[in-house]
Amino acid sequence: MDPDDFEDGPGTITPYEGLPCYRPASLPPEIEYTDDIIRVYGDAQYALGRLATLHRDVDNENLLIAPFVVREAAMSSQIEGTNVTVSDIVLHDVDGTPQRSAAESADVREAYNYVDAIHEGFERIEAGESLSVELICDLHETMLKDVRGEENRPGELRDVPVYIGSPDRSAQSARFIPANPQTVDLLLEQLVSYMNGGSYPSVVDVAITHYQFETIHPFRDGNGRLGRLLIMLQLYDAGLLPKPYLYLSAYFNRYRQQYLDYLLAVSRDGNWEQWITFVLNAIAEQAIDAYNCGIKLVGLREQYYSPFPNSPAVRDVVDFIFEEPYLTAPRAIDVTNRSRQAVYDAIKALEAAEIIEEISGSERYQVYRAPAILSIVESP
């Protein structure tokens, strides 16, 4: 990283043991409401509002929450270079499962932890907590629990420098060196204070604070995933997102190079317009995609209900396969509270209707898959 490249940027270079660490400027920045920003702001607000109407019209919110959370976790993990799929995450707690993808077991566990962190974050905000350094650290610990070495210290702010875009993990080849570790705690406190106050409309502030969080890079690892989760939590806290329905990782993964370049352009040149436009476009596009995905899931459930108007146990199992598209009878019995015989009869009926299919090939511990649901959730 060449400090001369950042002379025109809004931040400053704060050296640490000879390393040129970049300290972002205090928030808020001065933002000009250009035509592009006004346009994408309107698009994002409209798309989020339409997504909220879908939530209001669904009688069982888990019909949407479970598929969307797993989808976001899979895409977020893929950004980090893994092969984790939706199926891998759903299958995580299913014993005797069929062959998984090529993903490493530690990567699958990490993706599953991300699911836990999403639920934890939303539950704590819903319970009345504000965004805080403590909450952020707790979510980081949940994300990295049992999957990283002690050197990455889950839940603890970093006290060492980190290097971004360094092929050999050296300072010399780094594209960017985030904030001096001695300033991380102060910078994060200031950022959280801004998150709970803000100066601009919430969707604009989300773009601003996501840049700030990633530029501070407060942890040794997991900053990208946690930063994307914080976007959802901020939108939820602002009343713009009813539940964790927004999987921004899909957009950031699709435009990964632009994401990295535009982040860097804010630090180098103060190019906030380009960055804010990019993030608001992501929010708008993914909110539209989530709405369309939700409509498909709601319609598919009605289609599955239709042949069984007088079979409440079958309908309960149908609801369950939307939450967990890989099905085992013991798990379905636990979740639906139906009798063993009722669940087995329901599974038999759903298999006969080709709504689920047996995939384990086992005589005793059978695993079923709901292919149409997976097709919707796993679509890019």
mmCIF file of C-alpha atoms in Angstrom:
data_model
loop_
_atom_site.group_PDB
_atom_site.id
_atom_site.type_symbol
_atom_site.label_atom_id
_atom_site.label_comp_id
_atom_site.label_asym_id
_atom_site.label_seq_id
_atom_site.Cartn_x
_atom_site.Cartn_y
_atom_site.Cartn_z
ATOM 1 C CA MET A 1 0.000 0.000 0.000
ATOM 2 C CA ASP A 2 1.417 3.333 -1.097
ATOM 3 C CA PRO A 3 0.441 6.182 1.283
ATOM 4 C CA ASP A 4 0.747 8.652 -1.607
ATOM 5 C CA ASP A 5 -2.322 7.037 -3.201
ATOM 6 C CA PHE A 6 -4.447 8.313 -0.318
ATOM 7 C CA GLU A 7 -3.341 11.952 -0.246
ATOM 8 C CA ASP A 8 -6.641 13.109 -1.776
ATOM 9 C CA GLY A 9 -8.828 10.883 0.373
ATOM 10 C CA PRO A 10 -10.936 11.965 3.360
ATOM 11 C CA GLY A 11 -8.957 9.963 5.915
ATOM 12 C CA THR A 12 -5.411 10.052 7.217
ATOM 13 C CA ILE A 13 -2.458 7.695 7.464
ATOM 14 C CA THR A 14 -1.794 6.686 11.065
ATOM 15 C CA PRO A 15 1.406 4.585 11.158
ATOM 16 C CA TYR A 16 1.736 1.486 13.282
ATOM 17 C CA GLU A 17 5.229 0.010 13.650
ATOM 18 C CA GLY A 18 6.169 1.507 10.313
ATOM 19 C CA LEU A 19 3.000 0.366 8.514
ATOM 20 C CA PRO A 20 0.841 2.993 6.747
ATOM 21 C CA CYS A 21 -2.550 2.234 8.338
ATOM 22 C CA TYR A 22 -5.509 4.167 6.968
ATOM 23 C CA ARG A 23 -7.785 5.925 9.452
ATOM 24 C CA PRO A 24 -11.170 6.870 7.958
ATOM 25 C CA ALA A 25 -12.448 10.375 8.548
ATOM 26 C CA SER A 26 -15.097 10.936 11.200
ATOM 27 C CA LEU A 27 -18.723 10.643 10.132
ATOM 28 C CA PRO A 28 -20.767 12.131 8.637
ATOM 29 C CA PRO A 29 -19.175 12.946 5.289
ATOM 30 C CA GLU A 30 -20.546 15.727 3.123
ATOM 31 C CA ILE A 31 -22.831 14.070 0.587
ATOM 32 C CA GLU A 32 -24.199 15.859 -2.448
ATOM 33 C CA TYR A 33 -27.637 14.669 -3.514
ATOM 34 C CA THR A 34 -26.916 14.037 -7.163
ATOM 35 C CA ASP A 35 -29.543 12.828 -9.621
ATOM 36 C CA ASP A 36 -28.096 9.302 -9.421
ATOM 37 C CA ILE A 37 -28.294 9.178 -5.631
ATOM 38 C CA ILE A 38 -31.846 10.545 -5.609
ATOM 39 C CA ARG A 39 -32.886 7.968 -8.222
ATOM 40 C CA VAL A 40 -31.443 4.939 -6.433
ATOM 41 C CA TYR A 41 -32.693 6.228 -3.093
ATOM 42 C CA GLY A 42 -36.224 6.197 -4.463
ATOM 43 C CA ASP A 43 -35.702 2.731 -5.961
ATOM 44 C CA ALA A 44 -34.414 1.330 -2.671
ATOM 45 C CA GLN A 45 -37.220 2.842 -0.612
ATOM 46 C CA TYR A 46 -39.874 1.548 -3.007
ATOM 47 C CA ALA A 47 -38.403 -1.965 -3.173
ATOM 48 C CA LEU A 48 -38.114 -2.224 0.615
ATOM 49 C CA GLY A 49 -41.689 -1.007 1.001
ATOM 50 C CA ARG A 50 -42.994 -3.633 -1.406
ATOM 51 C CA LEU A 51 -41.047 -6.326 0.433
ATOM 52 C CA ALA A 52 -42.723 -5.206 3.660
ATOM 53 C CA THR A 53 -46.168 -5.692 2.055
ATOM 54 C CA LEU A 54 -45.266 -9.300 1.291
ATOM 55 C CA HIS A 55 -44.382 -9.813 4.956
ATOM 56 C CA ARG A 56 -47.754 -8.424 6.041
ATOM 57 C CA ASP A 57 -49.621 -10.803 3.738
ATOM 58 C CA VAL A 58 -47.878 -13.992 4.924
ATOM 59 C CA ASP A 59 -49.565 -15.851 7.781
ATOM 60 C CA ASN A 60 -46.421 -17.815 8.671
ATOM 61 C CA GLU A 61 -43.298 -15.643 8.560
ATOM 62 C CA ASN A 62 -41.024 -18.704 8.821
ATOM 63 C CA LEU A 63 -42.150 -19.563 5.305
ATOM 64 C CA LEU A 64 -39.877 -16.705 4.197
ATOM 65 C CA ILE A 65 -37.403 -16.272 7.045
ATOM 66 C CA ALA A 66 -35.888 -19.755 6.979
ATOM 67 C CA PRO A 67 -35.203 -19.911 3.210
ATOM 68 C CA PHE A 68 -33.971 -16.324 3.031
ATOM 69 C CA VAL A 69 -31.603 -16.592 5.993
ATOM 70 C CA VAL A 70 -30.049 -19.781 4.641
ATOM 71 C CA ARG A 71 -29.713 -18.227 1.202
ATOM 72 C CA GLU A 72 -27.915 -15.204 2.626
ATOM 73 C CA ALA A 73 -25.600 -17.415 4.692
ATOM 74 C CA ALA A 74 -24.652 -19.491 1.648
ATOM 75 C CA MET A 75 -23.973 -16.464 -0.549
ATOM 76 C CA SER A 76 -22.055 -14.700 2.214
ATOM 77 C CA SER A 77 -19.821 -17.752 2.618
ATOM 78 C CA GLN A 78 -19.247 -17.970 -1.126
ATOM 79 C CA ILE A 79 -17.933 -14.398 -1.105
ATOM 80 C CA GLU A 80 -15.246 -15.657 1.268
ATOM 81 C CA GLY A 81 -14.186 -18.254 -1.326
ATOM 82 C CA THR A 82 -16.011 -21.362 -0.087
ATOM 83 C CA ASN A 83 -18.172 -23.851 -1.983
ATOM 84 C CA VAL A 84 -20.941 -23.864 0.619
ATOM 85 C CA THR A 85 -24.466 -24.271 -0.779
ATOM 86 C CA VAL A 86 -27.956 -23.868 0.650
ATOM 87 C CA SER A 87 -28.203 -27.652 0.823
ATOM 88 C CA ASP A 88 -25.004 -27.892 2.862
ATOM 89 C CA ILE A 89 -26.401 -25.557 5.499
ATOM 90 C CA VAL A 90 -29.818 -27.203 5.662
ATOM 91 C CA LEU A 91 -28.195 -30.616 5.915
ATOM 92 C CA HIS A 92 -25.894 -29.500 8.730
ATOM 93 C CA ASP A 93 -27.941 -31.087 11.518
ATOM 94 C CA VAL A 94 -29.261 -34.036 9.513
ATOM 95 C CA ASP A 95 -27.474 -37.284 10.353
ATOM 96 C CA GLY A 96 -26.976 -39.975 7.763
ATOM 97 C CA THR A 97 -27.301 -37.478 4.944
ATOM 98 C CA PRO A 98 -26.513 -38.025 1.287
ATOM 99 C CA GLN A 99 -23.259 -36.754 -0.162
ATOM 100 C CA ARG A 100 -22.736 -33.040 0.280
ATOM 101 C CA SER A 101 -21.019 -30.596 -2.045
ATOM 102 C CA ALA A 102 -17.274 -30.105 -2.134
ATOM 103 C CA ALA A 103 -17.427 -27.625 0.748
ATOM 104 C CA GLU A 104 -15.152 -28.227 3.703
ATOM 105 C CA SER A 105 -16.920 -29.164 6.937
ATOM 106 C CA ALA A 106 -15.419 -26.137 8.724
ATOM 107 C CA ASP A 107 -16.843 -23.853 6.014
ATOM 108 C CA VAL A 108 -20.276 -25.421 6.406
ATOM 109 C CA ARG A 109 -20.102 -24.949 10.171
ATOM 110 C CA GLU A 110 -19.086 -21.324 9.665
ATOM 111 C CA ALA A 111 -22.025 -20.731 7.318
ATOM 112 C CA TYR A 112 -24.355 -22.358 9.840
ATOM 113 C CA ASN A 113 -22.928 -20.057 12.511
ATOM 114 C CA TYR A 114 -23.850 -17.135 10.260
ATOM 115 C CA VAL A 115 -27.455 -18.341 10.313
ATOM 116 C CA ASP A 116 -27.282 -18.342 14.127
ATOM 117 C CA ALA A 117 -25.777 -14.839 14.148
ATOM 118 C CA ILE A 118 -28.565 -13.465 11.936
ATOM 119 C CA HIS A 119 -31.233 -14.858 14.245
ATOM 120 C CA GLU A 120 -29.392 -13.653 17.344
ATOM 121 C CA GLY A 121 -28.992 -10.136 15.997
ATOM 122 C CA PHE A 122 -32.638 -9.755 15.008
ATOM 123 C CA GLU A 123 -33.888 -11.264 18.263
ATOM 124 C CA ARG A 124 -31.787 -8.903 20.363
ATOM 125 C CA ILE A 125 -32.803 -5.798 18.423
ATOM 126 C CA GLU A 126 -36.443 -6.924 18.581
ATOM 127 C CA ALA A 127 -36.068 -7.347 22.346
ATOM 128 C CA GLY A 128 -35.124 -3.681 22.653
ATOM 129 C CA GLU A 129 -31.316 -3.656 22.426
ATOM 130 C CA SER A 130 -29.576 -0.930 20.501
ATOM 131 C CA LEU A 131 -26.672 -1.502 18.185
ATOM 132 C CA SER A 132 -23.575 -1.512 20.367
ATOM 133 C CA VAL A 133 -19.963 -2.610 20.379
ATOM 134 C CA GLU A 134 -20.957 -5.384 22.776
ATOM 135 C CA LEU A 135 -23.632 -6.675 20.394
ATOM 136 C CA ILE A 136 -21.241 -6.525 17.440
ATOM 137 C CA CYS A 137 -18.597 -8.468 19.366
ATOM 138 C CA ASP A 138 -21.142 -11.052 20.490
ATOM 139 C CA LEU A 139 -22.323 -11.596 16.908
ATOM 140 C CA HIS A 140 -18.718 -11.952 15.775
ATOM 141 C CA GLU A 141 -18.138 -14.589 18.434
ATOM 142 C CA THR A 142 -21.244 -16.482 17.311
ATOM 143 C CA MET A 143 -20.086 -16.375 13.699
ATOM 144 C CA LEU A 144 -16.634 -17.765 14.411
ATOM 145 C CA LYS A 145 -17.480 -20.158 17.244
ATOM 146 C CA ASP A 146 -15.657 -23.508 16.957
ATOM 147 C CA VAL A 147 -14.450 -22.874 13.420
ATOM 148 C CA ARG A 148 -11.379 -20.683 13.752
ATOM 149 C CA GLY A 149 -8.111 -20.933 15.568
ATOM 150 C CA GLU A 150 -7.486 -19.101 18.796
ATOM 151 C CA GLU A 151 -5.257 -16.657 16.946
ATOM 152 C CA ASN A 152 -8.353 -15.052 15.410
ATOM 153 C CA ARG A 153 -9.932 -14.447 18.834
ATOM 154 C CA PRO A 154 -13.676 -14.575 18.069
ATOM 155 C CA GLY A 155 -15.547 -11.707 19.669
ATOM 156 C CA GLU A 156 -12.436 -9.659 20.455
ATOM 157 C CA LEU A 157 -11.303 -6.531 18.649
ATOM 158 C CA ARG A 158 -8.032 -6.964 16.833
ATOM 159 C CA ASP A 159 -4.781 -5.717 18.336
ATOM 160 C CA VAL A 160 -2.691 -6.433 15.256
ATOM 161 C CA PRO A 161 -2.663 -4.969 11.739
ATOM 162 C CA VAL A 162 -4.471 -6.748 8.903
ATOM 163 C CA TYR A 163 -3.783 -6.619 5.195
ATOM 164 C CA ILE A 164 -6.428 -6.407 2.461
ATOM 165 C CA GLY A 165 -5.806 -7.720 -1.033
ATOM 166 C CA SER A 166 -2.436 -9.233 -0.180
ATOM 167 C CA PRO A 167 -1.780 -12.437 -2.171
ATOM 168 C CA ASP A 168 1.054 -13.491 0.128
ATOM 169 C CA ARG A 169 -0.486 -11.943 3.285
ATOM 170 C CA SER A 170 2.351 -9.468 3.584
ATOM 171 C CA ALA A 171 2.216 -5.729 4.186
ATOM 172 C CA GLN A 172 4.320 -5.090 1.108
ATOM 173 C CA SER A 173 1.796 -6.547 -1.329
ATOM 174 C CA ALA A 174 -1.338 -5.306 0.464
ATOM 175 C CA ARG A 175 -3.762 -3.231 -1.556
ATOM 176 C CA PHE A 176 -5.031 -1.634 1.623
ATOM 177 C CA ILE A 177 -4.087 -1.628 5.319
ATOM 178 C CA PRO A 178 -7.047 -0.766 7.576
ATOM 179 C CA ALA A 179 -6.984 1.299 10.724
ATOM 180 C CA ASN A 180 -4.141 1.243 13.218
ATOM 181 C CA PRO A 181 -5.071 -1.459 15.763
ATOM 182 C CA GLN A 182 -4.512 1.011 18.615
ATOM 183 C CA THR A 183 -7.423 3.112 17.288
ATOM 184 C CA VAL A 184 -9.903 0.328 16.491
ATOM 185 C CA ASP A 185 -11.865 0.457 19.764
ATOM 186 C CA LEU A 186 -12.318 4.239 19.585
ATOM 187 C CA LEU A 187 -13.262 4.180 15.900
ATOM 188 C CA LEU A 188 -15.804 1.426 16.445
ATOM 189 C CA GLU A 189 -17.373 3.273 19.383
ATOM 190 C CA GLN A 190 -17.693 6.370 17.200
ATOM 191 C CA LEU A 191 -19.199 4.324 14.381
ATOM 192 C CA VAL A 192 -21.803 2.719 16.647
ATOM 193 C CA SER A 193 -22.714 6.142 17.982
ATOM 194 C CA TYR A 194 -23.326 7.313 14.432
ATOM 195 C CA MET A 195 -25.337 4.177 13.597
ATOM 196 C CA ASN A 196 -27.715 5.020 16.433
ATOM 197 C CA GLY A 197 -28.055 8.640 15.345
ATOM 198 C CA GLY A 198 -27.159 9.208 11.735
ATOM 199 C CA SER A 199 -27.368 12.293 9.565
ATOM 200 C CA TYR A 200 -28.935 11.077 6.339
ATOM 201 C CA PRO A 201 -31.909 8.882 5.392
ATOM 202 C CA SER A 202 -31.423 5.384 6.784
ATOM 203 C CA VAL A 203 -30.617 3.653 3.506
ATOM 204 C CA VAL A 204 -27.950 6.258 2.769
ATOM 205 C CA ASP A 205 -26.524 5.959 6.275
ATOM 206 C CA VAL A 206 -26.355 2.186 5.799
ATOM 207 C CA ALA A 207 -24.038 2.683 2.818
ATOM 208 C CA ILE A 208 -21.915 5.176 4.738
ATOM 209 C CA THR A 209 -21.552 3.016 7.844
ATOM 210 C CA HIS A 210 -20.827 -0.154 5.863
ATOM 211 C CA TYR A 211 -17.860 1.621 4.266
ATOM 212 C CA GLN A 212 -16.715 2.815 7.684
ATOM 213 C CA PHE A 213 -16.992 -0.624 9.273
ATOM 214 C CA GLU A 214 -15.060 -2.367 6.516
ATOM 215 C CA THR A 215 -12.410 0.354 6.500
ATOM 216 C CA ILE A 216 -11.917 0.085 10.259
ATOM 217 C CA HIS A 217 -11.915 -3.725 9.885
ATOM 218 C CA PRO A 218 -12.258 -4.194 13.647
ATOM 219 C CA PHE A 219 -11.651 -7.965 13.797
ATOM 220 C CA ARG A 220 -8.915 -10.241 12.561
ATOM 221 C CA ASP A 221 -11.378 -12.195 10.442
ATOM 222 C CA GLY A 222 -15.062 -12.255 9.557
ATOM 223 C CA ASN A 223 -15.427 -8.500 8.929
ATOM 224 C CA GLY A 224 -17.129 -8.930 5.559
ATOM 225 C CA ARG A 225 -19.825 -11.278 6.792
ATOM 226 C CA LEU A 226 -20.446 -9.252 9.930
ATOM 227 C CA GLY A 227 -20.597 -6.021 7.940
ATOM 228 C CA ARG A 228 -23.256 -7.473 5.650
ATOM 229 C CA LEU A 229 -25.264 -8.665 8.657
ATOM 230 C CA LEU A 230 -25.099 -5.196 10.186
ATOM 231 C CA ILE A 231 -26.725 -3.748 7.053
ATOM 232 C CA MET A 232 -29.775 -5.938 7.653
ATOM 233 C CA LEU A 233 -29.854 -5.072 11.353
ATOM 234 C CA GLN A 234 -29.671 -1.338 10.647
ATOM 235 C CA LEU A 235 -32.509 -1.520 8.124
ATOM 236 C CA TYR A 236 -34.554 -3.564 10.598
ATOM 237 C CA ASP A 237 -33.803 -1.126 13.421
ATOM 238 C CA ALA A 238 -34.908 1.727 11.147
ATOM 239 C CA GLY A 239 -38.230 0.000 10.416
ATOM 240 C CA LEU A 240 -37.388 -0.539 6.744
ATOM 241 C CA LEU A 241 -36.931 -4.321 6.856
ATOM 242 C CA PRO A 242 -39.554 -6.396 8.728
ATOM 243 C CA LYS A 243 -37.423 -9.543 9.055
ATOM 244 C CA PRO A 244 -34.097 -10.889 7.676
ATOM 245 C CA TYR A 245 -35.357 -11.074 4.101
ATOM 246 C CA LEU A 246 -32.574 -9.160 2.337
ATOM 247 C CA TYR A 247 -29.665 -11.228 1.036
ATOM 248 C CA LEU A 248 -27.240 -8.533 -0.143
ATOM 249 C CA SER A 249 -24.380 -11.014 -0.375
ATOM 250 C CA ALA A 250 -25.795 -12.258 -3.677
ATOM 251 C CA TYR A 251 -25.335 -8.789 -5.212
ATOM 252 C CA PHE A 252 -21.951 -8.141 -3.614
ATOM 253 C CA ASN A 253 -20.748 -11.529 -4.802
ATOM 254 C CA ARG A 254 -21.970 -10.905 -8.340
ATOM 255 C CA TYR A 255 -20.208 -7.525 -8.464
ATOM 256 C CA ARG A 256 -17.353 -8.373 -6.158
ATOM 257 C CA GLN A 257 -14.651 -6.399 -7.991
ATOM 258 C CA GLN A 258 -16.769 -3.249 -8.167
ATOM 259 C CA TYR A 259 -17.543 -3.625 -4.466
ATOM 260 C CA LEU A 260 -13.839 -3.712 -3.612
ATOM 261 C CA ASP A 261 -12.897 -0.965 -6.084
ATOM 262 C CA TYR A 262 -15.645 1.392 -4.917
ATOM 263 C CA LEU A 263 -14.725 0.890 -1.257
ATOM 264 C CA LEU A 264 -11.150 1.770 -2.072
ATOM 265 C CA ALA A 265 -12.207 4.777 -4.165
ATOM 266 C CA VAL A 266 -13.848 6.370 -1.119
ATOM 267 C CA SER A 267 -10.595 6.079 0.828
ATOM 268 C CA ARG A 268 -8.426 7.261 -2.052
ATOM 269 C CA ASP A 269 -10.575 9.957 -3.631
ATOM 270 C CA GLY A 270 -13.584 10.539 -1.404
ATOM 271 C CA ASN A 271 -15.866 9.138 -4.106
ATOM 272 C CA TRP A 272 -18.948 8.734 -1.968
ATOM 273 C CA GLU A 273 -21.455 9.110 -4.817
ATOM 274 C CA GLN A 274 -20.224 6.020 -6.630
ATOM 275 C CA TRP A 275 -20.205 3.949 -3.439
ATOM 276 C CA ILE A 276 -23.620 5.065 -2.154
ATOM 277 C CA THR A 277 -25.182 4.517 -5.579
ATOM 278 C CA PHE A 278 -23.725 1.001 -5.661
ATOM 279 C CA VAL A 279 -25.031 0.032 -2.213
ATOM 280 C CA LEU A 280 -28.493 1.511 -2.775
ATOM 281 C CA ASN A 281 -28.694 -0.311 -6.100
ATOM 282 C CA ALA A 282 -27.830 -3.505 -4.215
ATOM 283 C CA ILE A 283 -30.596 -2.883 -1.677
ATOM 284 C CA ALA A 284 -33.161 -2.126 -4.393
ATOM 285 C CA GLU A 285 -32.268 -5.079 -6.612
ATOM 286 C CA GLN A 286 -32.101 -7.613 -3.794
ATOM 287 C CA ALA A 287 -35.335 -6.368 -2.219
ATOM 288 C CA ILE A 288 -37.046 -6.898 -5.578
ATOM 289 C CA ASP A 289 -35.481 -10.344 -5.866
ATOM 290 C CA ALA A 290 -36.565 -11.235 -2.329
ATOM 291 C CA TYR A 291 -40.112 -10.124 -3.089
ATOM 292 C CA ASN A 292 -40.246 -12.228 -6.250
ATOM 293 C CA CYS A 293 -38.753 -15.214 -4.432
ATOM 294 C CA GLY A 294 -41.279 -14.788 -1.641
ATOM 295 C CA ILE A 295 -44.192 -14.697 -4.090
ATOM 296 C CA LYS A 296 -42.975 -17.970 -5.610
ATOM 297 C CA LEU A 297 -42.685 -19.620 -2.193
ATOM 298 C CA VAL A 298 -46.139 -18.461 -1.091
ATOM 299 C CA GLY A 299 -47.655 -19.694 -4.347
ATOM 300 C CA LEU A 300 -45.880 -23.019 -4.075
ATOM 301 C CA ARG A 301 -47.224 -23.578 -0.569
ATOM 302 C CA GLU A 302 -50.773 -22.949 -1.775
ATOM 303 C CA GLN A 303 -50.168 -25.430 -4.570
ATOM 304 C CA TYR A 304 -48.973 -28.019 -2.036
ATOM 305 C CA TYR A 305 -51.935 -27.327 0.273
ATOM 306 C CA SER A 306 -54.510 -27.746 -2.467
ATOM 307 C CA PRO A 307 -54.701 -31.582 -2.639
ATOM 308 C CA PHE A 308 -55.007 -31.883 1.152
ATOM 309 C CA PRO A 309 -57.851 -29.585 2.294
ATOM 310 C CA ASN A 310 -58.830 -31.856 5.194
ATOM 311 C CA SER A 311 -55.386 -33.077 6.245
ATOM 312 C CA PRO A 312 -53.939 -30.754 8.902
ATOM 313 C CA ALA A 313 -50.981 -33.064 9.586
ATOM 314 C CA VAL A 314 -49.981 -32.989 5.923
ATOM 315 C CA ARG A 315 -50.218 -29.204 5.899
ATOM 316 C CA ASP A 316 -48.046 -29.005 8.995
ATOM 317 C CA VAL A 317 -45.391 -31.117 7.288
ATOM 318 C CA VAL A 318 -45.700 -28.923 4.188
ATOM 319 C CA ASP A 319 -44.969 -25.858 6.339
ATOM 320 C CA PHE A 320 -42.005 -27.682 7.837
ATOM 321 C CA ILE A 321 -40.377 -28.466 4.477
ATOM 322 C CA PHE A 322 -40.336 -24.767 3.651
ATOM 323 C CA GLU A 323 -38.267 -24.235 6.796
ATOM 324 C CA GLU A 324 -36.102 -27.304 6.209
ATOM 325 C CA PRO A 325 -36.282 -28.595 2.607
ATOM 326 C CA TYR A 326 -34.455 -31.764 3.690
ATOM 327 C CA LEU A 327 -36.861 -33.813 5.761
ATOM 328 C CA THR A 328 -36.565 -36.668 8.240
ATOM 329 C CA ALA A 329 -39.547 -38.160 10.046
ATOM 330 C CA PRO A 330 -38.110 -37.817 13.608
ATOM 331 C CA ARG A 331 -37.341 -34.137 13.054
ATOM 332 C CA ALA A 332 -40.802 -33.536 11.554
ATOM 333 C CA ILE A 333 -42.441 -35.232 14.548
ATOM 334 C CA ASP A 334 -40.527 -32.945 16.932
ATOM 335 C CA VAL A 335 -41.353 -29.765 15.021
ATOM 336 C CA THR A 336 -45.007 -30.396 14.177
ATOM 337 C CA ASN A 337 -45.978 -32.108 17.461
ATOM 338 C CA ARG A 338 -47.957 -34.590 15.423
ATOM 339 C CA SER A 339 -48.049 -38.307 16.211
ATOM 340 C CA ARG A 340 -45.541 -40.652 14.667
ATOM 341 C CA GLN A 341 -48.201 -42.313 12.537
ATOM 342 C CA ALA A 342 -49.647 -38.988 11.354
ATOM 343 C CA VAL A 343 -46.239 -37.756 10.218
ATOM 344 C CA TYR A 344 -45.338 -40.987 8.452
ATOM 345 C CA ASP A 345 -48.715 -40.934 6.682
ATOM 346 C CA ALA A 346 -48.116 -37.302 5.692
ATOM 347 C CA ILE A 347 -44.679 -38.089 4.304
ATOM 348 C CA LYS A 348 -46.127 -40.982 2.319
ATOM 349 C CA ALA A 349 -48.821 -38.686 0.881
ATOM 350 C CA LEU A 350 -46.334 -35.970 -0.031
ATOM 351 C CA GLU A 351 -44.017 -38.484 -1.667
ATOM 352 C CA ALA A 352 -46.912 -39.901 -3.688
ATOM 353 C CA ALA A 353 -47.767 -36.351 -4.813
ATOM 354 C CA GLU A 354 -44.108 -35.887 -5.880
ATOM 355 C CA ILE A 355 -43.708 -32.929 -3.542
ATOM 356 C CA ILE A 356 -40.818 -34.654 -1.761
ATOM 357 C CA GLU A 357 -38.468 -37.414 -2.842
ATOM 358 C CA GLU A 358 -36.459 -39.946 -0.832
ATOM 359 C CA ILE A 359 -32.736 -39.465 -1.464
ATOM 360 C CA SER A 360 -30.838 -41.376 1.213
ATOM 361 C CA GLY A 361 -31.467 -44.874 -0.101
ATOM 362 C CA SER A 362 -31.687 -46.036 3.494
ATOM 363 C CA GLU A 363 -34.204 -48.515 4.802
ATOM 364 C CA ARG A 364 -34.338 -47.192 8.355
ATOM 365 C CA TYR A 365 -33.240 -43.555 8.514
ATOM 366 C CA GLN A 366 -34.689 -41.983 5.406
ATOM 367 C CA VAL A 367 -34.028 -38.456 4.182
ATOM 368 C CA TYR A 368 -36.395 -36.660 1.846
ATOM 369 C CA ARG A 369 -35.829 -33.594 -0.286
ATOM 370 C CA ALA A 370 -38.276 -30.931 -1.511
ATOM 371 C CA PRO A 371 -36.720 -30.181 -4.939
ATOM 372 C CA ALA A 372 -39.060 -27.370 -6.038
ATOM 373 C CA ILE A 373 -38.433 -25.391 -2.847
ATOM 374 C CA LEU A 374 -34.688 -25.848 -3.151
ATOM 375 C CA SER A 375 -34.829 -24.768 -6.792
ATOM 376 C CA ILE A 376 -36.366 -21.446 -5.787
ATOM 377 C CA VAL A 377 -34.071 -20.815 -2.820
ATOM 378 C CA GLU A 378 -30.871 -21.848 -4.593
ATOM 379 C CA SER A 379 -31.517 -19.869 -7.775
ATOM 380 C CA PRO A 380 -28.937 -17.089 -8.254
#
